[in-house]
Structure formats: C-alpha cells, structure tokens
Amino acid sequence: MSDFHDAARGGLSKSGLEAVLRQVGDERYHNRHPFHHRMTSGALSKIEMQAWALNRYCYQAVIPRKDAMILAHAEDPAFRAAWRKRIEDHDGEDGWSGGIARWLHLATSLGLDAEAVKSERLALPATRFAVGAYLSFCTDRTLLEAVASSLTEMFSPTIIGERVPAMLAKYDYITEDTLAYFSRRPEQASRDADFALAYVLAHADTAERQQQAIDALVFKCDILWAMLDALQHAYGAPGNIPPGAFRPEAAL
C-alpha cells in the first residue's frame, strides 16, 4: 500500500493527479476495512449494526457544518451556489427533511432511541475525535485542501453498491425502508464528486498544491478508517466498549 507522501514530486499533469487521487481511494477507502467486509458478509451482530448506525450519525450530522466552513472560505459566488446544495441535501429545505433525518430513520429502524442518537452522547470517544478533526480540518486548512478532502465521494457509490444489497440479503431485520438514506446518495455523491474533482484539478496547479490535495484525501480516508477501527475494537469479539459508550441496554 502506498503512503503517497511525495506522490506529486516534480509536478503532475491533470490526468496524472486524478490517477493518484483515484489510487488513494483504491487503496485507502474504508470499503477495504475488515468491519465493512464483516458487514457485507452478514457477520455483524445486531448490536454491532446499531453501534455503526449510532456512531456514523455523528459523521452525518457534521457534514453540513463542515460544508458551511468551506463556504466561508469561498470568495467565488458560483462556487458557493454549487457547494451549498450539499447542505440542502443533508439538512433539507426545512432543516430536518434531508439526509440527516433519513440517517436518523435508519438508526431508529434498527431499534435505537432517536434522542439518544441525536445527542451523540453514546458515541465512541474515537468517533467524536475523528469527526471533530474533520470539522477542524475544513475550518483551518485552505479551500483547496478542504475541497480535496471531500473527494472520498468519488468512491461512495462503490461502497453503497456493496453495502445495500448485502444488508438487505443477509440481515432479516433490515428492509428497503430502513436503508432509504442510500437511495439518493449515489446520484448526489457523483454530482458532488465531479464538481470537487474539477475544482481540484483546476486549482492544484503546482507540485506543492497537488501534494496538499493528495494529503487531504489521504487524511479523509484515514478519518473514515479510524471510525471503523474504533467500532471493530469496541464491539467486535472480544470487545472493549469504553465507559459511557453505547451498550444495548443504554439506548433501547
């Protein structure tokens, strides 16, 4: 597996940069993680599935906030007009009818209490640290780096295509209604990824900026990987759930 530390040494063509970015996803996206493989093989317990949904809610909930930070960096009104669609996708037109609400529906369909999920108080410490790090990254880094970190969406349709059919086939308590969140995401993610990739390829115009973009995508892949690491450590056998984190009796 590559470390990508000096992948842009000497500068890359646009096609060369795109190839490296796609290689990052091929090697580091979390569809390669053992927790994902256990999910798609039907090996997760219901407790593990609940823990995944509860912890992932923290990530879903921070997406419009990090996108607002990206908008705050952007001086181009055309960029802002395109990017704000992401916030609308997750918040909905009324603040609570978008992707976050659909993820909450997924969690409650698995038997979790809505208020416990929304409070995020039962999430793993590692989840909260990872999500906070992502928000801080998009707040503190350059616009180019923040946009590049979103390029994990290039690989989102792949993981959804693996996850959804397997979950429907192998877990009898999961239905299409449970997974309604995923019905819109491949189209939204592809639209957003195309825009972000075009922006990165246009603005990563030096070797230094190209490396920043590559490093940003590696960082984002690490965030998603770390979240599954934490779930695997806490809820996979033999299990080591930290104090205060979700236990079945705490949220049912």
Short mmCIF file of C-alpha atoms in Angstrom, two decimals:
data_model
loop_
_atom_site.label_atom_id
_atom_site.label_comp_id
_atom_site.label_asym_id
_atom_site.label_seq_id
_atom_site.Cartn_x
_atom_site.Cartn_y
_atom_site.Cartn_z
CA MET A 1 0.00 0.00 0.00
CA SER A 2 1.39 3.41 -0.98
CA ASP A 3 1.99 6.22 1.52
CA PHE A 4 1.55 8.96 -1.13
CA HIS A 5 3.88 11.25 0.84
CA ASP A 6 5.75 12.54 -2.20
CA ALA A 7 3.37 11.45 -4.96
CA ALA A 8 3.42 14.90 -6.59
CA ARG A 9 7.20 15.33 -6.61
CA GLY A 10 8.16 17.30 -9.69
CA GLY A 11 4.54 18.05 -10.54
CA LEU A 12 1.83 16.03 -12.23
CA SER A 13 -0.38 16.53 -15.24
CA LYS A 14 -4.09 16.85 -14.52
CA SER A 15 -4.62 13.29 -15.63
CA GLY A 16 -1.69 12.18 -13.50
CA LEU A 17 -3.08 13.93 -10.44
CA GLU A 18 -6.50 12.39 -10.98
CA ALA A 19 -4.89 8.96 -11.29
CA VAL A 20 -3.11 9.41 -7.94
CA LEU A 21 -6.30 10.61 -6.24
CA ARG A 22 -8.16 7.57 -7.52
CA GLN A 23 -5.33 5.34 -6.36
CA VAL A 24 -5.70 6.79 -2.86
CA GLY A 25 -9.33 5.66 -2.88
CA ASP A 26 -8.50 2.25 -4.33
CA GLU A 27 -6.00 1.61 -1.54
CA ARG A 28 -7.35 3.52 1.45
CA TYR A 29 -11.13 3.91 1.21
CA HIS A 30 -12.97 2.16 4.02
CA ASN A 31 -14.67 -0.40 1.80
CA ARG A 32 -11.38 -2.27 2.30
CA HIS A 33 -11.81 -2.30 6.10
CA PRO A 34 -12.50 -5.64 7.85
CA PHE A 35 -15.58 -4.17 9.57
CA HIS A 36 -17.10 -3.38 6.18
CA HIS A 37 -16.26 -6.87 4.95
CA ARG A 38 -17.93 -8.37 8.00
CA MET A 39 -20.98 -6.20 7.34
CA THR A 40 -21.32 -7.31 3.74
CA SER A 41 -20.71 -10.96 4.60
CA GLY A 42 -23.59 -10.96 7.09
CA ALA A 43 -21.30 -11.44 10.09
CA LEU A 44 -22.22 -8.37 12.17
CA SER A 45 -24.35 -8.82 15.25
CA LYS A 46 -27.35 -6.54 15.62
CA ILE A 47 -25.52 -4.73 18.42
CA GLU A 48 -22.63 -4.02 16.04
CA MET A 49 -25.06 -2.78 13.39
CA GLN A 50 -26.72 -0.49 15.92
CA ALA A 51 -23.35 0.81 17.09
CA TRP A 52 -22.35 1.51 13.49
CA ALA A 53 -25.53 3.49 12.83
CA LEU A 54 -25.28 5.45 16.07
CA ASN A 55 -21.63 6.37 15.60
CA ARG A 56 -21.99 7.14 11.91
CA TYR A 57 -24.74 9.62 12.80
CA CYS A 58 -22.04 11.85 14.32
CA TYR A 59 -20.33 11.98 10.95
CA GLN A 60 -23.56 12.58 9.03
CA ALA A 61 -24.53 15.39 11.38
CA VAL A 62 -21.24 17.25 10.96
CA ILE A 63 -21.32 17.25 7.14
CA PRO A 64 -23.40 20.43 6.68
CA ARG A 65 -21.30 22.17 9.33
CA LYS A 66 -18.04 21.37 7.56
CA ASP A 67 -19.62 22.42 4.27
CA ALA A 68 -20.58 25.73 5.86
CA MET A 69 -16.92 26.20 6.81
CA ILE A 70 -15.94 25.53 3.21
CA LEU A 71 -18.46 28.12 2.02
CA ALA A 72 -16.95 30.62 4.44
CA HIS A 73 -13.58 30.21 2.70
CA ALA A 74 -15.01 30.63 -0.81
CA GLU A 75 -14.99 34.04 -2.48
CA ASP A 76 -16.47 32.86 -5.79
CA PRO A 77 -20.30 33.11 -5.72
CA ALA A 78 -20.62 30.45 -8.42
CA PHE A 79 -18.66 28.05 -6.23
CA ARG A 80 -20.85 28.89 -3.25
CA ALA A 81 -24.03 28.36 -5.28
CA ALA A 82 -22.88 24.89 -6.29
CA TRP A 83 -21.48 23.89 -2.91
CA ARG A 84 -24.48 24.92 -0.83
CA LYS A 85 -26.50 22.14 -2.47
CA ARG A 86 -24.60 19.79 -0.19
CA ILE A 87 -26.02 21.49 2.89
CA GLU A 88 -29.52 21.34 1.42
CA ASP A 89 -29.04 17.63 0.70
CA HIS A 90 -28.25 16.89 4.34
CA ASP A 91 -30.45 19.40 6.17
CA GLY A 92 -33.37 19.51 3.77
CA GLU A 93 -35.21 22.68 2.89
CA ASP A 94 -36.72 22.98 6.36
CA GLY A 95 -33.66 21.94 8.36
CA TRP A 96 -34.89 18.44 9.11
CA SER A 97 -36.02 16.62 6.00
CA GLY A 98 -32.71 15.72 4.33
CA GLY A 99 -30.05 13.09 4.64
CA ILE A 100 -29.51 13.54 8.38
CA ALA A 101 -33.18 12.83 9.04
CA ARG A 102 -33.02 9.77 6.80
CA TRP A 103 -29.97 8.53 8.70
CA LEU A 104 -31.84 9.00 11.97
CA HIS A 105 -34.66 6.93 10.46
CA LEU A 106 -32.10 4.21 9.69
CA ALA A 107 -30.93 4.27 13.31
CA THR A 108 -34.40 4.16 14.82
CA SER A 109 -35.43 1.40 12.41
CA LEU A 110 -32.62 -0.63 13.98
CA GLY A 111 -34.22 -0.11 17.39
CA LEU A 112 -32.29 2.90 18.67
CA ASP A 113 -33.84 5.81 20.52
CA ALA A 114 -33.91 8.94 18.37
CA GLU A 115 -32.96 11.37 21.15
CA ALA A 116 -30.07 9.19 22.28
CA VAL A 117 -28.74 9.08 18.73
CA LYS A 118 -29.12 12.83 18.18
CA SER A 119 -27.42 13.65 21.48
CA GLU A 120 -24.28 11.78 20.30
CA ARG A 121 -23.52 11.13 23.98
CA LEU A 122 -23.24 7.36 23.45
CA ALA A 123 -20.79 7.62 20.54
CA LEU A 124 -17.31 6.23 20.93
CA PRO A 125 -14.67 8.75 22.03
CA ALA A 126 -12.68 7.91 18.91
CA THR A 127 -15.69 8.73 16.74
CA ARG A 128 -16.09 12.14 18.33
CA PHE A 129 -12.37 12.86 17.97
CA ALA A 130 -12.39 11.80 14.32
CA VAL A 131 -15.44 13.87 13.45
CA GLY A 132 -14.04 16.87 15.29
CA ALA A 133 -10.76 16.52 13.45
CA TYR A 134 -12.57 16.56 10.12
CA LEU A 135 -14.51 19.70 11.03
CA SER A 136 -11.33 21.40 12.21
CA PHE A 137 -9.51 20.42 9.02
CA CYS A 138 -12.17 22.02 6.83
CA THR A 139 -12.20 25.10 9.07
CA ASP A 140 -8.47 25.67 9.33
CA ARG A 141 -6.98 24.47 6.04
CA THR A 142 -7.08 26.08 2.63
CA LEU A 143 -10.14 25.91 0.41
CA LEU A 144 -8.29 23.58 -1.94
CA GLU A 145 -7.45 21.15 0.86
CA ALA A 146 -10.98 21.23 2.26
CA VAL A 147 -12.47 20.54 -1.16
CA ALA A 148 -9.96 17.77 -1.83
CA SER A 149 -10.86 16.08 1.45
CA SER A 150 -14.41 15.65 0.11
CA LEU A 151 -13.21 13.55 -2.81
CA THR A 152 -13.99 10.38 -0.89
CA GLU A 153 -17.37 10.88 -2.57
CA MET A 154 -15.78 9.57 -5.75
CA PHE A 155 -15.79 6.17 -4.07
CA SER A 156 -19.10 6.44 -2.20
CA PRO A 157 -21.24 4.79 -4.92
CA THR A 158 -18.92 1.77 -4.76
CA ILE A 159 -19.34 1.19 -1.05
CA ILE A 160 -23.10 1.79 -1.23
CA GLY A 161 -23.32 -0.71 -4.09
CA GLU A 162 -21.56 -3.27 -1.90
CA ARG A 163 -23.35 -2.44 1.34
CA VAL A 164 -27.01 -2.10 0.47
CA PRO A 165 -27.64 -5.38 -1.42
CA ALA A 166 -25.69 -7.32 1.18
CA MET A 167 -27.56 -5.77 4.10
CA LEU A 168 -30.93 -6.49 2.51
CA ALA A 169 -29.97 -10.07 1.71
CA LYS A 170 -28.23 -11.04 4.94
CA TYR A 171 -29.99 -9.26 7.81
CA ASP A 172 -33.66 -10.13 8.11
CA TYR A 173 -34.42 -7.08 10.29
CA ILE A 174 -33.25 -4.65 7.58
CA THR A 175 -35.64 -3.54 4.84
CA GLU A 176 -35.52 -1.14 1.92
CA ASP A 177 -37.31 1.38 4.13
CA THR A 178 -34.53 1.05 6.72
CA LEU A 179 -31.97 1.95 4.08
CA ALA A 180 -33.92 4.80 2.44
CA TYR A 181 -30.97 7.13 3.14
CA PHE A 182 -28.94 5.39 0.46
CA SER A 183 -31.48 5.75 -2.35
CA ARG A 184 -30.39 9.29 -3.20
CA ARG A 185 -26.76 9.23 -2.17
CA PRO A 186 -25.10 7.68 -5.27
CA GLU A 187 -26.53 10.38 -7.54
CA GLN A 188 -25.75 13.17 -5.08
CA ALA A 189 -22.26 11.89 -4.39
CA SER A 190 -21.42 11.54 -8.08
CA ARG A 191 -22.62 15.10 -8.77
CA ASP A 192 -20.64 16.49 -5.85
CA ALA A 193 -17.52 14.47 -6.64
CA ASP A 194 -17.50 15.63 -10.27
CA PHE A 195 -17.64 19.27 -9.14
CA ALA A 196 -14.98 18.84 -6.45
CA LEU A 197 -12.63 16.91 -8.73
CA ALA A 198 -12.90 19.57 -11.44
CA TYR A 199 -12.11 22.24 -8.84
CA VAL A 200 -9.08 20.36 -7.50
CA LEU A 201 -7.68 19.63 -10.95
CA ALA A 202 -8.07 23.30 -11.91
CA HIS A 203 -6.59 24.79 -8.73
CA ALA A 204 -3.89 22.28 -7.77
CA ASP A 205 -1.59 23.92 -10.29
CA THR A 206 1.77 23.47 -8.58
CA ALA A 207 3.51 20.41 -7.18
CA GLU A 208 3.01 21.80 -3.67
CA ARG A 209 -0.73 22.27 -4.12
CA GLN A 210 -1.07 18.87 -5.77
CA GLN A 211 0.59 17.25 -2.77
CA GLN A 212 -1.71 19.19 -0.44
CA ALA A 213 -4.71 17.83 -2.32
CA ILE A 214 -3.41 14.27 -2.19
CA ASP A 215 -2.60 14.57 1.52
CA ALA A 216 -6.08 15.96 2.21
CA LEU A 217 -7.73 12.95 0.58
CA VAL A 218 -5.45 10.58 2.49
CA PHE A 219 -6.42 12.38 5.71
CA LYS A 220 -10.12 11.97 4.97
CA CYS A 221 -9.70 8.29 4.18
CA ASP A 222 -7.85 7.94 7.50
CA ILE A 223 -10.79 9.57 9.31
CA LEU A 224 -13.26 7.07 7.87
CA TRP A 225 -10.89 4.16 8.52
CA ALA A 226 -10.31 5.23 12.13
CA MET A 227 -14.04 5.28 12.79
CA LEU A 228 -14.35 1.65 11.70
CA ASP A 229 -11.23 0.74 13.67
CA ALA A 230 -12.93 2.09 16.77
CA LEU A 231 -16.12 0.14 16.10
CA GLN A 232 -14.19 -3.07 15.48
CA HIS A 233 -12.18 -2.65 18.69
CA ALA A 234 -15.17 -1.79 20.86
CA TYR A 235 -17.85 -4.16 19.53
CA GLY A 236 -16.05 -6.95 17.69
CA ALA A 237 -15.01 -10.02 19.66
CA PRO A 238 -13.84 -9.95 22.36
CA GLY A 239 -14.97 -6.31 22.58
CA ASN A 240 -13.73 -3.42 24.68
CA ILE A 241 -16.50 -0.83 24.98
CA PRO A 242 -15.22 2.34 26.63
CA PRO A 243 -17.05 3.90 29.59
CA GLY A 244 -20.10 5.90 28.59
CA ALA A 245 -20.35 4.47 25.07
CA PHE A 246 -23.34 2.68 23.58
CA ARG A 247 -24.39 -0.57 25.14
CA PRO A 248 -27.64 -2.27 24.10
CA GLU A 249 -29.39 -1.53 27.39
CA ALA A 250 -28.41 2.16 27.18
CA ALA A 251 -30.36 3.12 24.05
CA LEU A 252 -33.22 0.67 23.62
#
